[in-house]
Each structure stands twice: as C-alpha cells, then as structure tokens.
Amino acid sequence: MTFIIQGIGAAKGISIGMVHIIDSGQVDIDEYTIPETRVDDEIQRLDEALSLARAQLRAIRAKTPSNFGADVTNFINVHLLMLEDTVLTQVPMDLIRERHCNAEWALKIQRDTVVGVFEAMDDPYLRTRKDDVDNVVNRVQWILQHVERSDQATAERHLEGKIVFADDLTPADAVLMRHQGVTGFLTAHGGPNSHAAILARSLRIPVVAGLHNARLYLRDGEEVIIDGRQGALLLEPTGEILAHYQQLQRFIAHHHNTRQRLRTLPTTSANGERIILQGNIELPADATAATEVHADGVGLYRTEFLFMNRDTPPDEEEQYATYRNVLEAMKGAPVTIRTLDLGADKQVDGGRPGAPLSANPALGLRAIRLCLQEVEIFRPQLRAILRAAVHGPVRIMLPMLSAMHEFHQVQEILGSCRQELEREGIAIGKDIPIGGMIEVPAAAVCADLFARELDFLSIGTNDLIQYTIAIDRVDDEVNYLYDPLHPAVLRLIQTTIRAGQRAGIPVAMCGEMAGDARYTRLLLGLGLKEFSVHPNALLEIKQVISESHIGKLKKFAARMMRTINTDNRMALLQAINANTSAALSS
Ligand code: PEP
Ligand code: MG
C-alpha cells in the first residue's frame, strides 16, 4: 500500500527514484579555554579554517555550469562575502583574544548572536536568512574539527537519478548534487523561501520541504515518488500509482520540450493575437536570464534591491552604470525601471535613521510616498535613469500611486533634473514614457482618470490583492485569505484593463499572478495583453498563451467575476484550464 507523507511543495515537478539519505553532519563543538601563550596560534587556526572554507566555495563556484543561472552563483557569492565579513572573522578572533576561548567556541558565540538578530525579524524571508549564517559557520566548524563536509562526502558517491533527503541543504550542496545527477530534494526543514527551494526552482528540480518526521520512515535506497506540486512524498508506491506518476512525468517532459521550441518565437495566442511577454528582474544579472528566454523586454526592474544589504545607498554614478548595464544586456528591448519601492517589508539596512515607527507600515511611508518625501534619495535615481536612457529604450514606472498629485510632483522633479543635467552638459534620453503601477484599489477604481495622463499602467497584483482584501501579504496568519480569484480583485483588474484600452495606452500585469500559469487563461479572458513575469516562468506562460483561443475565454472570465463561492471558483478555474498545460500547475 502506498504511504503518503505531506510536506510543503517548494519546487514543482515529479521525481521517481531511490532515496539517498544525508545525515546532517552536525559537529559537536568542544568548548574550552586556552592559555595566553596559545592565543595567537588559535587565531591563526581560525584564520586558516576560514581561508580553506573560502577556497572550497570558490572551487564549487568554478565548477558551476553557466546554464545554472544567476541565482546559483549569487547564493555562493553571498556565502563567500559572509566568510570575508568582519562579523564572522574579526569578531570571533577578538573573542579568542579577550576571553581565551577556543576557535570553535568563539565562532559559536558569534553565530548565536547573529542568528538571534535574524530570528527577531518579522519578515519571513529575512528570518530564513539565518540559514545562510548556519551554512557558513557549519562549514568552518567542520574544517576546524576535521569532519568530512557533506559536499566532499557526496562528491565521490553515485547520485545519478537519486532523490536526496537531508535536514537542509546548502546552496553549494544543491549545485554539486545537481551536477551529479540528483533528480529531487526532500528536506526536513525549510519551506518555499528556503535557499534549497529557491535554488531548486532555478535548477528545475522538484522539492518537498518541511518533512519533519519523514526520516523515521525512510530507508536509504528505497524507491519513492516526490510530487513537488502537491508537496507529497509517496513511499512504497503500488504499480498503479507508479504508472500514474510515470505518465505524468512523460506529460511534463513533453510540455517542457514544447516550451523550449517556443523560446525564440514571438508570443501569440492560438487565434493569432500577439501578446507581449516581458521579464521581472531584481538584479542586473537577471537581465541575462530574461534575454535567454527571449523576453520582449523588462516589464519590472525592482531597483530597490540595489539599495539593500549595504551600509550606504548607491550614488548617482553607480546607479547610472547599473541601469546602463541592464539596458545594454537587453540589446535594444525596452526596460521598465521602477523607481524605488522601499518601506514596509522592503527596508534598507536599519531602516531610515530617526524615522518614527509606523503602526501600519504597509499603509505608511513607502514607495513613491517615501521618494517624494525624501527627495535627496529620489533625485539621484531620476538623474541616473535620464542619463542611462541614452543607451536604450527606458520607461519609468512609479510604485504605489494612489493620487494624481503624486504623479504631478514626479513630473516636476523629473523636469528639474532634466534641466539640471542639460545645464551641466550631460547627455540624457528623450521621450521617456512614464507609467504607474496600479496596486492600490483607489488607483484601480480611478484607472480611467490615471490613464488620461500616464503613458502606461502596470497592475501589481501582489499589493493590489493585499490592499483590496485587507490582508498583510507577509502575515502567515491571514495568508489563507490571499485570493487572486476574489471577484473584487478581478473586477479591479478588468476596470484597469478597460481604462487603458479606452485611453489607448498599454496595460501590463507584473505581480506574481501574471507568472502563475493557473491564471493565464483567465487574465487573457479579462483582456490582458501584456504580462511581465519571472524569467523562470516565462516559457510556461508563453506555452499556455499559445494554446489559448482568447475569444472563447471571455465568457469564463465574466462568470468568474460573478462567482462568490470559493469552491465554485476553483471548479471554474479547472474548467478554464482543462486539457491545457496550465492544468499541470493546478
Ligand atoms: C506587486 O505589488 O504586484 C509588485 C509587482 O510589486 P512588489 O511585489 O515589488 O511590491
Ligand atoms: Mg508592489
């Protein structure tokens, strides 16, 4: 009889294979004090272990095939930076000198302090970053204790076709094991935000996370099935279940091949309508991922990421160079630069010094509101964008617009930046379209008024859903109410699309809903013609569009907007997606 253990589906896909269990390799730390005469030797021992850890990571990075994507090397680079940071190098050395503790103990004391800071954070994504600290510290502890690291231990093993079970995985483990042919990951801890999950999604390996007690039931070498869509681990599968999943695998593989064939073709629906499909990017390196899948440009460049994880904000010069790089990487395709969307869950290090605590940060001074208040942050960004526009087609997009006077204020500041640059004799781009994100219900309801003056609109469903249904998008306790299919959300989407059509300006969608294949046909039925999605999701969305006859989807969309019962909405969604590749995501 098949036995199912439910975890969290963290990366889609099906894998069937033998389990390979990796024990956590946690090392017991010896804690002891050393005599004054041995302090320098102990500091040197730690220094050598840190150097070796860095060398190991560099070796893994060098072995990473370039087609693994920017995510993978980014994670390894972050770990390398940590291994160079004084927080994990100098501070433990000072502890050895001051308290005469041994290297392992000093490292553990500092690890506990840093992890404590991460654990106190409200943001679930940032909380999981404590895993990085642990990954890095464990690596050094293993070296200090001469324990074989898991990435060295697995290097010689035959992992081809196997499914790996581990407590958690480091980015380095994931890269190495993918290289060795691992086809699936099971982890006792973690969830969709864990590094293993994020990496596996870019490596296209199914992951089921959060399988806390599964280790008790798993035997090394037994055959299992993992279903990354449903978050299920199936033990002792019967012949019938095995056949079902093998068929599902063939179906997925077939769709994957079809998608690869679509890569270089323009995005058109089954009835021949051209749809614009652009990429969302966070870092300049992501532009390469967007060009690899032949995106029609960048529909959302989240520039705030350039301001994070550093002590001082980037100046105009650095921003100009970065935007220019992105434009050059996109080779003439348009790049929509969203101005800074800081505040609420996206804080720069330490937030704004001296700023009062907001009781409702999501309703507070964030995005365009913050930029208009703190013009000294905003002006260098606008000047950098104007200068970068000489190197390719740029569009400026304003986040979280809720009133037209915000747009008018931006126009004024932009005009003065332009004049200033002209006076300084610096070349700037001309005719730069300015659009607004529709992510506040007020803007969606008044989209017709906004569309009279803005050059384009882009629907940010992540925020639009949170503000429409009044649920904090990062609050786990109310997450069950986060519903893209809520008729109120759909009505606001349709109002916005229609306002754009009447005004003759483009309307895109760049929130996560645009990149979720389950909703593609519904959105086409609502009249959406431009999607901006994570490059990883682009081909899947393209395939669904190519299978869709838009005329036939309109009546489904109209019915969905009238359906208040959740179960009925899910049934309707299944009916819209029946017999298409979108059904695979449902
Ligand atoms: C959105 O709100 O849908 C959006 C794309 O912006 P962000 O997720 O960056 O807030
Ligand atoms: Mg938003």
XYZ file of C-alpha atoms and ligand atoms in Angstrom:
597
model
C 0.000 0.000 0.000
C 1.271 3.458 -0.864
C 2.056 5.613 2.124
C 1.925 9.421 1.710
C 3.778 11.950 3.856
C 2.608 15.509 3.387
C 5.191 18.299 3.347
C 5.381 21.667 1.630
C 5.651 21.773 -2.154
C 8.608 24.100 -2.618
C 9.557 23.463 -6.258
C 7.264 21.896 -8.853
C 7.895 18.661 -10.723
C 7.742 14.893 -10.273
C 10.668 12.674 -9.478
C 10.790 8.902 -9.059
C 13.916 7.271 -7.715
C 15.927 5.784 -4.889
C 16.373 7.836 -1.735
C 19.818 8.801 -0.622
C 19.826 9.991 2.984
C 22.410 12.544 4.024
C 22.874 12.855 7.724
C 23.117 16.403 8.946
C 26.798 16.149 9.768
C 26.326 18.468 12.753
C 29.523 18.542 14.726
C 29.716 18.588 18.494
C 31.636 21.636 19.480
C 34.285 21.319 22.167
C 34.274 24.422 24.346
C 37.422 25.093 26.356
C 39.719 27.945 27.329
C 43.284 28.252 26.130
C 46.349 29.697 27.835
C 47.523 33.204 26.886
C 50.579 31.705 25.146
C 48.356 29.836 22.646
C 46.106 32.761 21.702
C 47.989 33.695 18.527
C 48.106 30.057 17.363
C 44.376 29.683 17.956
C 43.639 32.843 15.956
C 45.779 31.507 13.168
C 43.922 28.163 13.289
C 40.636 30.012 12.786
C 42.112 32.169 10.032
C 43.306 29.070 8.146
C 39.922 27.366 8.502
C 38.200 30.481 7.117
C 40.614 30.555 4.170
C 40.002 26.893 3.428
C 36.221 27.386 3.599
C 36.512 30.251 1.095
C 38.687 28.123 -1.179
C 36.107 25.295 -1.082
C 33.306 27.643 -2.075
C 35.349 29.195 -4.873
C 36.091 25.712 -6.211
C 32.372 24.872 -6.216
C 31.535 28.165 -7.927
C 34.136 27.436 -10.606
C 32.511 24.041 -11.230
C 29.021 25.527 -11.590
C 27.896 25.275 -15.200
C 26.969 28.702 -16.611
C 23.499 27.477 -17.602
C 22.564 27.014 -13.927
C 21.505 30.674 -13.822
C 22.433 33.698 -11.761
C 20.554 32.548 -8.617
C 23.011 29.748 -8.002
C 26.221 31.742 -8.154
C 24.541 34.592 -6.268
C 23.969 32.315 -3.281
C 27.558 31.099 -3.307
C 28.779 34.704 -3.605
C 26.696 35.698 -0.588
C 28.328 32.933 1.450
C 31.760 33.995 0.284
C 31.023 37.582 1.338
C 29.965 36.329 4.764
C 33.231 34.452 5.088
C 35.035 37.718 4.440
C 32.878 39.863 6.722
C 34.397 41.043 9.978
C 31.246 39.832 11.774
C 32.297 36.225 11.197
C 36.059 36.722 11.005
C 37.372 39.556 13.167
C 34.761 39.351 15.935
C 35.438 35.645 16.749
C 39.167 36.400 16.662
C 38.623 39.240 19.159
C 36.682 36.802 21.338
C 39.606 34.390 21.316
C 41.931 37.201 22.359
C 39.625 38.664 25.032
C 38.055 35.564 26.532
C 40.690 32.952 25.688
C 38.036 30.653 24.239
C 38.919 28.127 21.577
C 38.151 28.894 17.901
C 35.040 26.643 17.703
C 33.555 28.200 20.814
C 34.272 31.769 19.658
C 32.602 31.023 16.348
C 29.592 29.501 18.101
C 29.184 32.548 20.400
C 29.198 34.881 17.407
C 26.875 32.570 15.416
C 24.319 32.659 18.253
C 24.425 36.472 18.346
C 23.956 36.867 14.583
C 21.241 34.201 14.349
C 19.422 35.886 17.258
C 19.231 39.090 15.201
C 17.766 37.255 12.200
C 15.285 35.318 14.312
C 13.905 38.538 15.756
C 12.980 39.819 12.283
C 9.329 39.996 11.296
C 9.851 39.328 7.638
C 9.670 35.552 6.934
C 12.130 35.809 4.048
C 14.732 37.570 6.174
C 14.151 35.115 9.039
C 15.152 32.236 6.780
C 18.439 34.051 6.029
C 19.720 32.751 9.336
C 20.195 29.526 7.388
C 22.992 31.276 5.489
C 24.809 32.038 8.698
C 24.432 28.430 9.800
C 25.599 27.055 6.466
C 28.699 29.204 6.537
C 29.513 28.656 10.213
C 28.985 24.880 9.935
C 31.407 24.737 7.045
C 34.124 26.393 9.140
C 33.301 24.223 12.181
C 33.611 21.097 10.062
C 37.042 22.205 8.909
C 38.141 23.055 12.450
C 37.020 19.642 13.666
C 38.359 17.793 10.608
C 34.882 16.413 9.892
C 34.170 15.447 6.309
C 31.817 18.042 4.781
C 28.708 16.785 3.090
C 29.724 18.338 -0.240
C 33.035 16.478 -0.070
C 31.306 13.345 1.161
C 28.855 13.332 -1.695
C 31.447 14.174 -4.307
C 32.533 10.571 -4.749
C 29.141 8.933 -4.432
C 26.923 7.864 -7.261
C 23.928 10.116 -7.037
C 22.757 9.854 -10.630
C 18.956 9.591 -10.686
C 18.659 9.676 -6.884
C 16.440 11.715 -4.594
C 18.335 13.250 -1.706
C 16.889 13.577 1.779
C 18.680 15.988 4.121
C 17.858 18.105 7.138
C 18.520 21.109 4.982
C 20.788 21.807 2.049
C 23.371 24.457 1.468
C 23.487 26.201 -1.911
C 26.835 24.522 -2.516
C 25.338 21.066 -1.795
C 22.466 21.743 -4.177
C 24.757 22.784 -7.013
C 27.107 19.848 -6.583
C 24.345 17.294 -6.305
C 22.508 18.665 -9.334
C 25.787 18.323 -11.177
C 25.962 14.685 -10.054
C 22.509 13.930 -11.436
C 20.260 14.238 -8.354
C 16.642 14.465 -9.510
C 14.813 15.599 -6.384
C 15.279 17.019 -2.910
C 13.468 16.248 0.323
C 14.256 18.382 3.336
C 13.185 18.055 6.930
C 13.197 21.819 7.424
C 12.626 24.858 5.262
C 9.782 25.933 3.059
C 9.242 27.790 -0.211
C 11.510 30.640 0.968
C 14.435 28.415 1.941
C 17.524 28.557 -0.170
C 17.224 24.951 -1.195
C 13.796 25.749 -2.615
C 14.776 28.944 -4.393
C 17.798 27.260 -5.929
C 15.944 24.126 -6.888
C 13.380 26.211 -8.727
C 16.096 27.770 -10.822
C 17.756 24.371 -11.275
C 14.323 22.893 -12.130
C 14.448 20.127 -9.523
C 11.313 19.178 -7.553
C 11.488 19.814 -3.815
C 9.273 18.805 -0.927
C 10.313 20.652 2.241
C 9.135 20.672 5.857
C 9.091 16.842 6.101
C 9.922 16.920 9.796
C 9.385 13.301 10.841
C 9.831 11.627 7.476
C 13.340 10.456 8.400
C 11.752 7.927 10.786
C 10.007 6.170 7.912
C 12.621 6.434 5.179
C 15.133 3.716 4.380
C 18.243 4.512 2.393
C 17.888 3.065 -1.125
C 14.117 2.564 -1.169
C 12.106 3.750 -4.151
C 9.931 6.828 -3.607
C 7.970 9.367 -5.602
C 8.067 13.060 -4.899
C 5.378 15.379 -6.126
C 6.623 18.958 -5.845
C 3.275 20.428 -6.937
C 1.317 18.797 -4.137
C 4.136 18.737 -1.574
C 3.808 14.956 -1.246
C 6.334 12.193 -0.596
C 4.983 8.768 -1.590
C 6.566 5.671 -0.015
C 6.177 2.082 -1.247
C 4.207 3.130 -4.348
C 1.959 0.443 -5.839
C 2.336 -0.458 -9.521
C -0.752 1.570 -10.320
C 0.490 4.741 -8.565
C 3.908 4.319 -10.166
C 2.350 4.058 -13.634
C 0.234 7.157 -12.983
C 3.252 9.231 -11.983
C 5.373 7.900 -14.843
C 2.678 9.071 -17.231
C 2.561 12.457 -15.509
C 6.343 12.719 -15.884
C 6.114 11.984 -19.615
C 3.390 14.618 -19.915
C 5.537 17.216 -18.122
C 8.608 16.317 -20.210
C 6.576 16.665 -23.391
C 5.420 20.139 -22.335
C 8.934 21.128 -21.360
C 10.210 20.219 -24.833
C 7.387 22.113 -26.487
C 8.290 25.145 -24.378
C 11.914 25.001 -25.469
C 10.765 25.040 -29.078
C 8.681 28.158 -28.343
C 11.668 30.008 -26.896
C 12.668 32.018 -29.964
C 9.145 32.515 -31.336
C 7.058 35.619 -30.669
C 4.240 35.109 -28.147
C 0.956 34.630 -29.976
C -2.332 33.108 -28.884
C -3.909 30.167 -30.715
C -6.096 32.678 -32.612
C -3.027 34.636 -33.718
C -3.075 37.601 -31.330
C 0.337 38.974 -30.407
C 0.793 39.147 -26.641
C 3.698 40.996 -25.009
C 5.632 38.844 -22.546
C 8.324 40.615 -20.553
C 10.570 39.707 -17.627
C 10.682 40.866 -13.993
C 14.193 41.432 -12.739
C 15.728 42.317 -9.375
C 19.439 42.391 -10.101
C 21.337 43.316 -13.258
C 22.429 39.668 -13.624
C 18.770 38.677 -14.041
C 18.703 40.562 -17.365
C 20.706 37.695 -18.876
C 18.051 35.225 -17.724
C 15.420 37.421 -19.407
C 17.303 37.509 -22.714
C 17.895 33.735 -22.601
C 14.157 33.154 -22.751
C 13.708 35.900 -25.377
C 11.593 38.205 -23.184
C 10.070 41.176 -25.028
C 11.911 43.439 -22.593
C 11.851 44.075 -18.866
C 8.389 44.909 -17.553
C 9.507 45.423 -13.955
C 13.004 46.209 -12.720
C 12.824 46.327 -8.909
C 15.586 48.874 -8.311
C 15.277 48.807 -4.518
C 17.398 45.628 -4.454
C 20.380 47.769 -5.428
C 19.912 49.615 -2.126
C 19.746 46.547 0.111
C 22.438 44.656 2.034
C 24.842 47.583 2.186
C 25.756 50.397 4.540
C 25.419 53.378 2.211
C 22.998 53.889 -0.706
C 24.385 53.746 -4.251
C 25.172 57.205 -5.625
C 24.014 58.554 -9.000
C 27.147 57.292 -10.738
C 26.702 53.697 -9.511
C 23.017 53.723 -10.386
C 23.743 55.106 -13.857
C 26.337 52.371 -14.503
C 23.955 49.666 -13.263
C 20.964 50.803 -15.316
C 23.202 51.187 -18.348
C 24.428 47.588 -17.890
C 20.869 46.322 -17.816
C 19.937 48.300 -20.934
C 22.979 47.016 -22.787
C 22.250 43.435 -21.695
C 18.696 43.777 -23.042
C 20.092 44.730 -26.509
C 17.500 47.299 -27.526
C 14.460 45.730 -25.842
C 12.585 48.177 -23.556
C 13.443 48.270 -19.857
C 10.820 49.454 -17.365
C 12.710 50.875 -14.405
C 10.520 51.030 -11.364
C 11.585 53.829 -9.064
C 12.466 52.889 -5.506
C 9.829 50.845 -3.702
C 11.304 50.950 -0.223
C 9.401 50.817 3.047
C 7.056 48.269 4.677
C 8.656 44.815 4.209
C 11.444 46.188 1.993
C 13.769 48.090 4.288
C 17.295 49.198 3.627
C 19.685 48.182 6.384
C 18.493 49.595 9.651
C 15.578 51.477 8.046
C 15.622 55.279 7.964
C 17.552 56.655 10.916
C 15.334 58.615 13.273
C 12.110 57.685 11.451
C 9.100 57.172 13.755
C 7.775 53.598 13.985
C 4.701 53.145 11.830
C 1.829 51.118 13.288
C 0.861 50.049 9.745
C 3.998 50.104 7.600
C 2.153 48.767 4.529
C -0.113 51.825 4.713
C 2.710 54.159 5.646
C 5.569 55.981 4.043
C 6.642 53.529 1.350
C 7.382 53.540 -2.398
C 6.557 56.803 -4.214
C 5.420 58.416 -0.954
C 8.844 57.906 0.571
C 10.618 59.177 -2.570
C 8.533 62.348 -2.657
C 9.266 62.990 0.989
C 12.971 62.155 0.795
C 13.803 63.886 -2.481
C 17.535 63.588 -1.843
C 17.180 59.799 -2.370
C 14.892 60.236 -5.368
C 16.749 62.850 -7.412
C 19.972 60.805 -7.937
C 17.842 57.896 -9.143
C 15.916 60.058 -11.619
C 19.121 61.677 -12.861
C 20.723 58.229 -13.293
C 17.708 56.957 -15.257
C 17.673 60.036 -17.527
C 21.370 59.519 -18.261
C 21.062 55.767 -18.789
C 18.213 56.355 -21.265
C 20.843 57.411 -23.822
C 21.847 53.725 -24.029
C 18.478 52.138 -24.802
C 14.694 52.421 -24.542
C 13.709 53.168 -20.934
C 10.298 53.540 -19.312
C 9.895 54.959 -15.807
C 7.339 53.248 -13.587
C 6.071 54.708 -10.291
C 5.146 52.282 -7.498
C 2.086 52.596 -5.301
C 0.489 55.637 -6.899
C -2.713 56.498 -5.083
C -3.332 60.107 -6.149
C -2.621 62.054 -9.334
C -0.809 64.824 -7.480
C 1.953 62.276 -6.751
C 2.452 61.888 -10.498
C 2.444 65.679 -10.962
C 5.094 66.054 -8.263
C 7.254 63.437 -10.013
C 6.876 65.301 -13.302
C 8.083 68.472 -11.625
C 11.129 66.818 -10.027
C 11.936 64.985 -13.250
C 11.695 68.277 -15.205
C 14.112 69.957 -12.828
C 16.575 67.002 -13.005
C 16.408 67.239 -16.795
C 17.171 70.972 -16.794
C 19.979 70.485 -14.325
C 21.635 67.789 -16.452
C 21.259 69.895 -19.590
C 22.885 72.847 -17.828
C 25.722 70.538 -16.803
C 26.104 69.481 -20.440
C 25.376 65.791 -19.655
C 23.614 63.737 -22.331
C 20.125 62.482 -21.416
C 17.489 60.324 -23.117
C 14.414 61.939 -24.673
C 10.745 60.905 -24.777
C 10.793 58.576 -21.804
C 7.309 57.146 -21.136
C 6.154 57.449 -17.500
C 3.710 54.884 -16.202
C 2.225 53.954 -12.890
C 1.707 50.745 -11.014
C -1.890 50.017 -10.223
C -1.564 48.336 -6.859
C -3.773 50.435 -4.615
C -7.548 49.980 -5.022
C -8.019 53.770 -5.289
C -5.833 53.818 -8.392
C -7.653 50.840 -9.933
C -11.085 52.366 -9.341
C -9.901 55.648 -10.886
C -7.787 53.971 -13.580
C -9.662 55.944 -16.265
C -8.517 59.216 -14.683
C -4.933 57.959 -14.274
C -4.910 56.678 -17.871
C -5.577 60.192 -19.206
C -2.143 61.377 -18.147
C 0.087 58.334 -17.694
C 1.783 56.667 -20.681
C 1.148 53.109 -19.443
C -0.237 51.187 -16.481
C 1.034 48.007 -14.842
C -1.062 46.036 -12.388
C 0.855 44.965 -9.275
C -1.344 42.159 -8.005
C 0.855 41.356 -5.008
C -0.090 44.644 -3.393
C -3.442 45.100 -5.109
C -4.671 41.848 -3.544
C -3.341 42.739 -0.094
C -4.931 46.189 -0.125
C -8.217 45.060 -1.689
C -8.845 42.191 0.712
C -7.089 43.964 3.609
C -4.613 41.199 4.401
C -0.936 41.797 5.044
C 0.872 39.846 2.311
C 3.667 38.769 4.678
C 1.451 37.781 7.605
C 1.197 33.957 7.733
C -1.858 34.070 9.945
C -4.092 35.694 7.354
C -2.426 34.284 4.291
C -5.301 31.857 3.711
C -7.416 34.857 2.692
C -4.964 35.925 -0.025
C -7.073 35.120 -3.056
C -6.253 36.305 -6.594
C -9.635 34.978 -7.747
C -11.667 37.139 -5.386
C -14.291 38.869 -7.565
C -13.275 42.238 -6.083
C -9.706 41.698 -7.315
C -10.846 40.524 -10.742
C -13.169 43.491 -11.108
C -10.370 45.934 -10.316
C -8.127 44.169 -12.829
C -10.781 44.385 -15.506
C -11.550 48.044 -14.707
C -7.867 48.855 -15.162
C -7.527 46.918 -18.421
C -10.608 48.617 -19.866
C -9.448 52.080 -18.770
C -6.184 51.505 -20.631
C -7.959 50.250 -23.755
C -10.259 53.304 -23.817
C -7.352 55.705 -23.350
C -5.265 53.838 -25.936
C -2.353 53.126 -23.563
C -0.763 49.751 -22.752
C -1.783 47.895 -19.591
C 0.523 45.174 -18.271
C 0.460 42.986 -15.194
C 3.716 42.447 -13.299
C 2.548 40.910 -9.982
C 3.014 37.186 -9.239
C -0.443 36.427 -10.634
C 0.897 37.186 -14.133
C 3.561 34.476 -13.737
C 1.246 31.794 -12.378
C 0.107 29.613 -15.275
C -3.136 28.740 -13.499
C -4.371 32.292 -14.077
C -3.075 32.961 -17.604
C -6.230 31.973 -19.454
C -8.414 33.868 -17.009
C -6.307 37.007 -17.488
C -6.474 36.645 -21.272
C -10.240 36.359 -20.892
C -10.228 39.593 -18.906
C -8.484 41.291 -21.840
C -4.865 41.405 -20.603
C -2.376 41.750 -23.478
C 0.898 42.323 -21.614
C 2.435 40.087 -18.958
C 5.658 40.629 -17.045
C 6.883 37.538 -15.206
C 9.947 35.995 -13.585
C 12.184 34.683 -16.411
C 11.833 31.135 -14.994
C 8.085 31.228 -15.571
C 8.174 32.908 -18.962
C 8.156 29.868 -21.247
C 5.397 28.178 -19.289
C 3.203 31.283 -19.638
C 4.097 31.523 -23.317
C 3.001 27.957 -23.874
C -0.361 28.489 -22.179
C -0.933 31.624 -24.278
C -0.076 29.727 -27.449
C -2.729 27.105 -26.543
C -5.424 29.697 -25.831
C -8.181 30.950 -28.074
C -8.864 34.305 -26.430
C -12.395 34.817 -27.758
C -13.526 31.616 -26.029
C -12.137 32.673 -22.653
C -14.162 35.863 -22.223
C -17.328 34.163 -21.023
C -15.352 32.150 -18.434
C -13.817 35.366 -17.098
C -17.228 37.017 -16.871
C -18.572 34.030 -14.923
C -15.605 34.041 -12.567
C -16.250 37.668 -11.689
C -19.793 36.770 -10.659
C -18.845 33.707 -8.583
C -18.531 34.427 -4.883
C -18.252 30.817 -3.618
C -14.590 29.731 -3.374
C -15.163 26.067 -4.307
C -17.153 27.102 -7.362
C -14.364 29.447 -8.394
C -11.790 26.637 -8.137
C -14.027 24.379 -10.239
C -14.404 27.121 -12.826
C -10.626 27.653 -12.915
C -10.142 23.945 -13.551
C -12.681 24.093 -16.346
C -10.842 27.042 -17.952
C -7.551 25.160 -17.822
C -8.846 21.695 -18.706
C -6.722 19.848 -21.251
C -4.009 22.507 -21.422
C -0.548 22.695 -19.942
C -1.958 25.168 -17.377
C -3.714 22.165 -15.827
C -0.260 20.910 -14.814
C 0.137 23.882 -12.473
C -3.282 23.479 -10.868
C 3.191 43.983 -6.879
O 2.850 44.562 -5.846
O 2.462 43.196 -7.521
C 4.551 44.199 -7.421
C 4.919 43.708 -8.579
O 5.419 44.896 -6.637
P 6.237 44.260 -5.399
O 5.924 42.800 -5.337
O 7.653 44.561 -5.677
O 5.659 45.043 -4.275
Mg 4.015 46.231 -5.138
